[in-house]
Coordinates of C-alpha atoms and ligand atoms in Angstrom, one line a residue:
M1 CA -10.5 19.2 11.9
P2 CA -11.4 15.3 11.8
A3 CA -8.5 13.1 9.5
V4 CA -8.9 11.7 6.4
V5 CA -7.7 8.2 5.4
V6 CA -6.7 7.1 1.6
I7 CA -6.9 3.1 1.4
G8 CA -6.1 0.8 -1.6
G9 CA -9.1 -0.7 -2.5
Q10 CA -7.6 -3.7 -4.5
W11 CA -4.8 -5.7 -4.3
G12 CA -2.3 -2.9 -4.0
D13 CA -0.9 -0.7 -7.1
E14 CA -3.8 1.0 -6.9
G15 CA -1.9 4.7 -7.2
K16 CA -2.6 6.1 -3.7
G17 CA 0.9 7.5 -3.9
R18 CA -0.3 10.2 -6.7
V19 CA -3.6 10.5 -4.8
V20 CA -1.4 11.8 -1.6
D21 CA 1.2 13.4 -3.3
F22 CA -2.0 15.2 -4.9
H23 CA -3.3 16.3 -1.6
S24 CA -0.9 16.7 0.3
Q25 CA -1.3 20.2 -0.5
Y26 CA -4.4 20.7 1.5
C27 CA -3.2 19.1 4.6
S28 CA 0.2 20.1 7.3
V29 CA 0.6 16.4 8.2
I30 CA 0.5 13.1 6.0
A31 CA 1.0 9.9 7.8
R32 CA 1.7 6.4 7.0
Y33 CA 0.2 3.9 9.3
S34 CA 0.8 0.4 8.0
A35 CA 3.6 -2.0 6.3
G36 CA 6.8 -1.2 5.5
N37 CA 9.2 -1.2 2.4
N38 CA 7.1 -4.0 0.6
A39 CA 4.9 -1.0 -0.3
G40 CA 5.9 0.9 -3.5
H41 CA 4.6 4.1 -4.3
T42 CA 5.2 5.9 -7.7
V43 CA 4.5 9.6 -7.3
I44 CA 5.4 12.0 -10.6
N45 CA 5.6 15.4 -10.3
D46 CA 7.3 18.6 -11.2
R47 CA 10.2 17.2 -9.3
G48 CA 10.7 14.0 -11.0
T49 CA 9.7 10.6 -11.1
F50 CA 9.8 9.1 -7.2
A51 CA 9.6 5.7 -6.1
L52 CA 9.0 5.6 -2.3
R53 CA 8.9 2.4 -0.3
L54 CA 8.3 4.0 3.6
V55 CA 8.1 8.1 3.0
P56 CA 5.5 9.0 2.6
A57 CA 4.2 10.3 -0.3
G58 CA 3.7 14.5 1.4
I59 CA 7.7 14.7 1.5
F60 CA 7.2 17.0 -1.4
Y61 CA 6.2 19.7 0.2
D62 CA 8.9 21.4 2.4
D63 CA 6.2 22.8 4.4
K64 CA 4.3 18.8 5.3
D65 CA 5.0 17.4 8.3
C66 CA 5.6 13.8 7.1
V67 CA 5.3 10.7 9.8
I68 CA 5.5 7.1 9.8
G69 CA 3.3 5.7 12.4
N70 CA 4.0 3.2 15.0
G71 CA 1.6 1.0 12.5
C72 CA 4.8 0.6 10.1
A73 CA 7.7 -1.9 10.1
I74 CA 11.1 0.0 9.7
N75 CA 13.9 -1.4 8.0
P76 CA 16.3 1.4 9.3
I77 CA 19.0 0.4 6.5
A78 CA 16.7 0.9 3.5
L79 CA 15.1 4.0 5.2
W80 CA 18.3 5.3 5.3
E81 CA 18.8 5.0 1.6
E82 CA 15.4 6.0 0.7
I83 CA 16.1 9.6 2.9
E84 CA 19.7 9.8 1.3
G85 CA 18.2 9.2 -2.2
L86 CA 15.6 11.7 -1.8
K87 CA 17.6 14.4 -0.5
A88 CA 20.5 13.7 -3.3
R89 CA 17.6 15.2 -5.5
G90 CA 16.9 17.9 -3.9
V91 CA 13.7 16.7 -1.5
S92 CA 14.5 17.9 2.2
A93 CA 13.4 15.2 5.0
E94 CA 13.7 17.7 7.5
R95 CA 10.1 17.4 8.5
L96 CA 10.5 14.1 8.5
H97 CA 8.8 12.3 11.7
I98 CA 9.4 8.5 13.1
S99 CA 7.5 6.8 15.8
D100 CA 9.4 5.6 18.8
R101 CA 7.2 2.8 18.6
A102 CA 7.1 1.0 15.1
H103 CA 8.8 -2.1 15.0
V104 CA 12.3 -2.2 13.2
V105 CA 12.7 -5.2 10.6
M106 CA 15.9 -6.7 11.5
P107 CA 18.4 -8.8 9.6
W108 CA 16.5 -12.4 10.2
H109 CA 13.4 -10.9 8.8
P110 CA 13.8 -11.3 5.1
L111 CA 15.7 -14.3 5.9
I112 CA 13.1 -16.2 7.6
D113 CA 10.7 -14.8 4.5
A114 CA 12.8 -16.3 1.7
A115 CA 13.1 -19.6 3.8
D116 CA 9.2 -20.0 4.3
E117 CA 8.5 -19.1 0.9
R118 CA 10.5 -21.9 0.1
L119 CA 9.4 -24.5 2.8
R120 CA 6.0 -23.6 1.3
G121 CA 6.7 -24.3 -1.9
P122 CA 3.7 -24.8 -4.3
F123 CA 1.6 -22.9 -1.4
A124 CA 4.1 -19.5 -1.4
I125 CA 2.5 -16.5 -0.7
G126 CA 4.5 -14.6 -3.4
T127 CA 6.0 -12.2 -1.0
T128 CA 8.2 -9.4 -1.8
G129 CA 10.9 -10.7 0.3
R130 CA 11.7 -7.4 2.5
G131 CA 10.6 -9.6 5.8
I132 CA 7.9 -7.6 6.4
G133 CA 5.2 -10.5 7.4
P134 CA 8.2 -12.0 10.0
A135 CA 8.4 -8.6 11.6
F136 CA 4.7 -8.2 12.1
V137 CA 4.9 -11.8 13.1
D138 CA 7.4 -10.9 15.9
K139 CA 5.6 -7.7 16.9
A140 CA 2.9 -10.4 17.5
G141 CA 4.6 -12.9 19.2
R142 CA 6.2 -10.1 21.4
A143 CA 10.2 -10.6 20.1
G144 CA 10.1 -7.4 17.9
I145 CA 12.6 -4.4 18.4
R146 CA 11.1 -0.9 18.2
M147 CA 12.6 2.0 17.0
C148 CA 12.5 2.9 20.9
D149 CA 14.9 0.2 21.1
L150 CA 16.8 0.8 18.4
I151 CA 17.9 4.5 19.5
D152 CA 18.5 2.9 23.2
G153 CA 22.5 2.2 22.9
A154 CA 23.0 -0.1 25.7
G155 CA 19.4 -1.3 26.1
F156 CA 19.7 -1.8 22.4
R157 CA 22.8 -4.3 22.9
E158 CA 21.1 -5.9 26.0
R159 CA 17.7 -6.7 23.8
L160 CA 19.7 -7.6 20.9
R161 CA 21.9 -10.0 22.6
I162 CA 18.8 -12.0 24.4
I163 CA 16.3 -11.8 20.5
L164 CA 19.7 -12.5 18.6
E165 CA 20.6 -15.9 20.4
Y166 CA 16.5 -17.2 20.2
K167 CA 16.7 -16.1 16.8
N168 CA 20.0 -18.2 15.6
A169 CA 18.2 -20.9 17.5
V170 CA 15.6 -20.8 14.8
L171 CA 18.0 -20.3 11.9
E172 CA 19.9 -23.0 12.5
K173 CA 17.5 -25.6 13.7
L174 CA 14.3 -24.6 12.1
Y175 CA 15.4 -23.5 8.4
G176 CA 19.5 -24.7 8.6
L177 CA 20.8 -21.5 7.7
E178 CA 23.7 -20.1 9.2
P179 CA 23.6 -17.7 12.5
L180 CA 24.2 -14.4 12.1
S181 CA 27.2 -12.5 14.0
F182 CA 26.3 -10.7 17.0
D183 CA 28.5 -8.2 16.4
A184 CA 28.0 -7.9 12.6
V185 CA 24.2 -7.0 13.5
Y186 CA 24.9 -4.7 16.5
N187 CA 27.1 -2.7 14.8
E188 CA 25.1 -2.3 11.4
Y189 CA 21.9 -1.4 13.5
R190 CA 23.5 0.9 16.1
E191 CA 24.8 3.0 13.1
A192 CA 21.4 3.1 11.8
G193 CA 20.1 3.5 14.8
E194 CA 22.1 6.9 15.5
R195 CA 21.5 8.1 11.6
L196 CA 17.6 7.8 12.6
L197 CA 17.7 9.1 15.8
P198 CA 16.9 12.9 15.2
Y199 CA 13.8 12.0 13.4
V200 CA 12.7 9.3 16.3
T201 CA 9.8 10.6 17.9
D202 CA 6.4 10.3 20.0
T203 CA 4.4 10.7 16.5
S204 CA 1.2 10.4 17.8
L205 CA 1.5 13.5 19.9
L206 CA 2.3 15.2 16.8
V207 CA -0.9 13.8 14.9
Q208 CA -3.0 14.8 17.9
E209 CA -1.8 18.1 18.1
A210 CA -2.5 19.1 14.5
L211 CA -5.9 17.5 14.7
D212 CA -6.6 19.8 17.8
R213 CA -5.2 22.9 16.1
G214 CA -8.1 22.2 13.4
D215 CA -5.7 21.1 10.2
E216 CA -6.0 18.9 8.0
V217 CA -4.1 15.4 8.1
L218 CA -4.1 12.8 5.6
L219 CA -3.5 9.3 6.9
E220 CA -2.0 7.4 3.8
G221 CA -2.7 3.6 3.9
A222 CA -0.5 1.0 2.0
Q223 CA -1.0 -2.0 -0.2
G224 CA -4.9 -2.6 -0.3
A225 CA -8.0 -4.2 1.2
L226 CA -7.5 -7.4 -0.7
L227 CA -4.3 -8.0 0.9
D228 CA -5.7 -7.3 4.6
L229 CA -4.8 -9.9 6.7
D230 CA -8.6 -10.0 8.3
F231 CA -10.6 -9.1 5.3
G232 CA -8.4 -10.3 2.3
T233 CA -7.6 -13.4 0.0
Y234 CA -6.1 -15.5 3.3
E235 CA -3.4 -16.9 3.1
F236 CA -2.4 -14.8 0.5
V237 CA -2.1 -11.5 2.0
T238 CA 0.3 -9.1 3.9
S239 CA 1.2 -9.5 7.6
S240 CA 0.3 -6.2 9.0
V241 CA -0.8 -5.2 12.1
P242 CA -2.6 -2.5 11.9
S243 CA -4.8 -3.4 9.4
S244 CA -4.3 -2.0 6.1
T245 CA -7.8 -0.6 5.9
A246 CA -8.8 2.5 6.6
A247 CA -9.9 1.0 10.6
G248 CA -6.1 0.2 11.1
A249 CA -5.6 3.9 10.3
A250 CA -6.5 5.1 13.9
V251 CA -4.6 2.7 15.8
G252 CA -1.5 2.7 13.2
V253 CA -0.9 6.5 14.1
G254 CA -2.2 6.4 17.5
I255 CA -5.2 8.7 17.3
G256 CA -8.9 7.9 18.2
P257 CA -11.0 6.6 15.6
N258 CA -13.4 9.5 16.1
R259 CA -10.4 11.6 14.5
I260 CA -11.6 10.0 11.6
N261 CA -14.5 11.3 9.1
R262 CA -13.0 10.8 5.8
V263 CA -12.0 7.6 3.5
A264 CA -11.3 8.0 0.2
G265 CA -11.3 4.6 -1.7
V266 CA -8.5 4.3 -4.2
Y267 CA -9.3 1.8 -7.7
K268 CA -8.1 1.2 -10.6
A269 CA -10.2 1.5 -13.6
Y270 CA -9.0 -2.3 -14.2
T271 CA -7.4 -5.0 -11.3
T272 CA -4.4 -5.7 -11.1
R273 CA -2.4 -7.6 -8.4
V274 CA 1.3 -9.2 -7.9
G275 CA 1.7 -12.6 -6.2
N276 CA 0.2 -15.7 -5.9
G277 CA -3.7 -16.3 -4.7
P278 CA -7.0 -15.8 -6.3
M279 CA -8.0 -13.2 -9.0
P280 CA -11.5 -14.3 -10.3
T281 CA -11.2 -11.4 -13.7
E282 CA -7.6 -12.3 -14.3
L283 CA -7.0 -12.3 -17.9
F284 CA -4.3 -15.1 -19.7
D285 CA -5.3 -13.5 -22.8
E286 CA -3.5 -11.0 -25.0
E287 CA -6.4 -8.5 -23.7
G288 CA -4.5 -9.2 -20.5
E289 CA -1.0 -8.5 -22.3
R290 CA -2.6 -5.4 -23.3
L291 CA -3.5 -3.7 -20.5
R292 CA 0.3 -5.0 -18.8
N293 CA 1.9 -3.1 -21.3
V294 CA -0.3 -0.3 -21.5
G295 CA -0.4 0.3 -18.0
R296 CA 3.1 -0.4 -17.8
E297 CA 2.1 -2.7 -14.5
Y298 CA 5.2 -4.1 -13.1
G299 CA 6.3 -4.2 -9.4
T300 CA 7.6 -1.0 -7.9
V301 CA 9.6 -2.8 -5.4
T302 CA 10.5 -5.9 -7.1
G303 CA 9.6 -5.5 -10.7
R304 CA 7.7 -8.5 -11.3
P305 CA 4.6 -8.6 -14.2
R306 CA 1.4 -7.7 -12.5
R307 CA -1.3 -10.3 -13.1
C308 CA -4.6 -7.4 -14.9
G309 CA -7.5 -8.2 -15.1
W310 CA -11.1 -6.1 -15.6
F311 CA -12.7 -4.2 -12.5
D312 CA -13.8 -6.9 -10.3
A313 CA -16.8 -4.9 -8.8
V314 CA -17.8 -7.9 -6.5
A315 CA -14.3 -7.4 -4.8
A316 CA -14.6 -4.1 -5.1
R317 CA -18.0 -3.5 -3.4
F318 CA -16.9 -5.0 -0.4
T319 CA -13.9 -3.3 0.2
A320 CA -16.2 -0.4 -0.3
R321 CA -17.9 -1.4 2.6
L322 CA -15.7 -2.7 4.7
N323 CA -13.6 0.5 4.5
G324 CA -16.5 3.0 4.8
V325 CA -15.6 4.8 1.6
T326 CA -16.9 8.1 1.6
S327 CA -15.3 9.2 -1.9
A328 CA -14.1 6.7 -4.5
V329 CA -10.8 7.5 -6.7
V330 CA -10.9 5.9 -10.0
T331 CA -7.1 6.1 -11.4
R332 CA -5.8 4.9 -14.8
L333 CA -8.5 5.9 -16.9
D334 CA -6.4 6.7 -19.5
V335 CA -5.4 3.0 -19.9
L336 CA -8.4 1.7 -20.9
D337 CA -8.4 4.6 -23.9
A338 CA -8.2 2.3 -26.9
F339 CA -10.2 -0.4 -25.7
P340 CA -13.1 -1.2 -27.8
V341 CA -15.3 -2.9 -25.3
I342 CA -14.5 -2.7 -21.7
R343 CA -16.0 -5.5 -19.1
V344 CA -16.9 -5.4 -15.5
C345 CA -17.4 -8.0 -13.2
T346 CA -20.6 -7.7 -11.6
A347 CA -21.2 -11.0 -9.8
Y348 CA -19.5 -14.4 -9.8
Q349 CA -20.5 -17.8 -11.0
V350 CA -19.9 -20.8 -8.6
D351 CA -20.8 -24.2 -7.9
G352 CA -24.2 -23.2 -10.2
A353 CA -24.5 -20.5 -8.0
E354 CA -24.8 -16.5 -8.7
L355 CA -22.5 -14.7 -5.8
R356 CA -22.8 -11.4 -5.3
S357 CA -20.7 -11.0 -2.2
F358 CA -17.2 -11.9 -2.0
P359 CA -16.3 -15.3 -0.4
A360 CA -13.7 -15.6 2.6
N361 CA -13.0 -19.2 1.7
T362 CA -10.1 -18.5 -1.5
T363 CA -10.5 -22.1 -2.0
V364 CA -14.1 -20.8 -3.1
L365 CA -13.1 -18.0 -4.6
A366 CA -10.4 -19.6 -7.1
R367 CA -13.5 -21.5 -8.5
C368 CA -15.5 -18.6 -9.0
T369 CA -15.9 -17.3 -12.8
P370 CA -16.6 -13.4 -13.3
V371 CA -20.4 -12.6 -14.5
Y372 CA -19.6 -9.5 -16.7
E373 CA -21.0 -6.6 -17.8
D374 CA -20.0 -5.0 -21.1
F375 CA -19.9 -1.4 -21.8
P376 CA -18.4 -0.1 -25.3
G377 CA -14.9 2.1 -25.1
W378 CA -14.7 5.5 -26.1
E379 CA -11.3 4.7 -28.2
T380 CA -10.4 8.2 -27.3
P381 CA -7.6 10.3 -25.8
T382 CA -8.9 11.3 -22.3
S383 CA -5.2 12.2 -21.1
D384 CA -5.6 15.9 -21.4
V385 CA -9.3 16.2 -19.9
R386 CA -9.6 18.1 -16.5
R387 CA -13.4 18.3 -16.6
F388 CA -15.9 15.4 -15.5
A389 CA -18.1 16.9 -18.6
D390 CA -15.6 16.8 -21.1
L391 CA -14.9 13.3 -20.8
P392 CA -16.5 11.0 -23.7
A393 CA -19.9 9.9 -23.0
N394 CA -18.8 6.1 -22.4
A395 CA -16.6 7.0 -20.3
Q396 CA -18.9 8.8 -18.0
A397 CA -21.6 6.3 -18.2
Y398 CA -18.2 3.6 -17.3
L399 CA -17.6 6.3 -13.9
R400 CA -20.9 6.5 -13.2
R401 CA -21.6 2.5 -13.2
L402 CA -18.9 1.9 -11.1
G403 CA -19.8 4.6 -8.2
E404 CA -23.2 3.0 -8.4
L405 CA -21.4 -0.4 -7.9
L406 CA -19.2 0.7 -5.3
G407 CA -21.9 2.4 -3.5
A408 CA -19.7 5.6 -3.3
P409 CA -19.5 8.4 -5.3
V410 CA -16.4 8.5 -8.2
D411 CA -15.4 12.3 -6.9
I412 CA -11.8 12.1 -8.3
I413 CA -10.1 10.5 -11.4
S414 CA -6.7 10.3 -12.3
V415 CA -6.1 10.3 -16.5
G416 CA -2.4 9.8 -16.4
P417 CA 0.7 9.8 -13.9
E418 CA 1.3 13.3 -13.7
R419 CA 0.2 15.5 -10.7
D420 CA -2.3 17.4 -12.7
Q421 CA -3.6 14.7 -14.9
C422 CA -6.3 14.6 -12.2
I423 CA -10.5 15.4 -12.8
Q424 CA -11.7 16.7 -9.8
V425 CA -15.5 16.1 -9.2
R426 CA -15.7 16.8 -5.7
P427 CA -12.9 17.6 -3.0
V428 CA -11.6 14.7 -0.9
V429 CA -9.9 16.9 1.0
Ligands
IMP501 P1 4.7 -9.3 1.8 O1 4.0 -7.8 2.1 O2 6.0 -9.0 1.5 O3 4.7 -10.4 2.9 O4 3.9 -9.9 0.6 C1 2.4 -10.4 0.9 C2 1.5 -10.3 0.0 O5 1.5 -8.9 -0.6 C3 2.4 -10.2 -1.6 O6 1.3 -11.3 -2.6 C4 2.9 -9.6 -2.0 O7 3.0 -9.4 -3.7 C5 2.0 -8.6 -1.8 N1 2.3 -7.2 -1.6 C6 2.8 -6.3 -0.6 N2 3.3 -5.0 -0.6 C7 2.6 -5.0 -1.8 C8 2.1 -4.0 -2.4 O8 2.9 -2.4 -1.8 N3 1.4 -3.7 -3.9 C9 1.1 -4.8 -3.9 N4 1.2 -5.9 -3.9 C10 2.0 -6.1 -2.4

């Protein structure tokens, strides 16, 4: 059975966690393929409300294998806390598997993340501060430590000694920071490695074997395509290597691209963004405030208020195309329930011309003003609706138009945070 990828089609926080939680019931393996604990997936199900960082959202099913793939950057201290937090609430991590090739977020990475942000001043990215960018810089710069190194006893000691000498020089000479103590880092990370050792394995083999058996495998994306290093609003993007787009999924878990045949693109019914960088449909008025309040739009990882605005179909069509989205999932439709008019940006106006494609240059994007198509709101609660045909006619019209603009059918609609608050038009898995 080929694999299905779930990606975020906007700037992250689209509700991928709830989509993965819902679809995990049909899969035997759920694998994260990129990013680290900068990602935050909120899942609300019969076991409670959970804010996941690194652990795949399939963890709530005891009979599923959950994989943190080689494309992820793992902070072993934070991961252990997450595992312990889940265990304390009765969620078993027994079937969690961590790739031996995944890179480790070391203590210098958050320090460099914060220092870089300070040095950038007005050009700061607005990162989550978790050190994920610097960890991926080290991955590409061949100065990383991987999970297989962390659990390698004497090998870890030797590798840390060499790398820390170099990193301490960078911390002191470049950033004017205090050097890190070898013993403190070694002891803390050796212990973390020992705790995680039972989970570490060649996860690419595990995923391939599941595919060979004909099992359903779900590849869980993190962040959103507009935060992707290649296609996002560079430089206001995340540094994940491989890409956070669907194409990154094969590399990020170690399977061939021909093993993937479906891509579910998750889109909020409006747009949000955290961190800096252009966002053409951002609202600075009371409607933006209302979206934030009704949608409780505050970051899962940092608690920062999210920037809110109307659905940007120029950006969304772009990400649907570059991810090869076969099914669109529209989340948080219920947040729009009380709005009398709902707007969708279908083009940008820039420098006297109309633009229908998403520009590469962020300074051009920052000058874009949205051209809106207006829809009458439905002004009726939708949270209890479970069939498309039972949605108010205006909500149906809105969703049909989103599907047209995206160039992909809207197959799933979420109308509330609970697992069952979902309308399935056509199964994705
Ligand atoms: P970093 O990934 O911490 O380096 O942050 C880079 C950019 O990506 C910032 O704008 C962050 O706010 C954003 N970002 C990173 N992870 C997430 C996420 O899970 N949801 C939304 N935005 C994110």
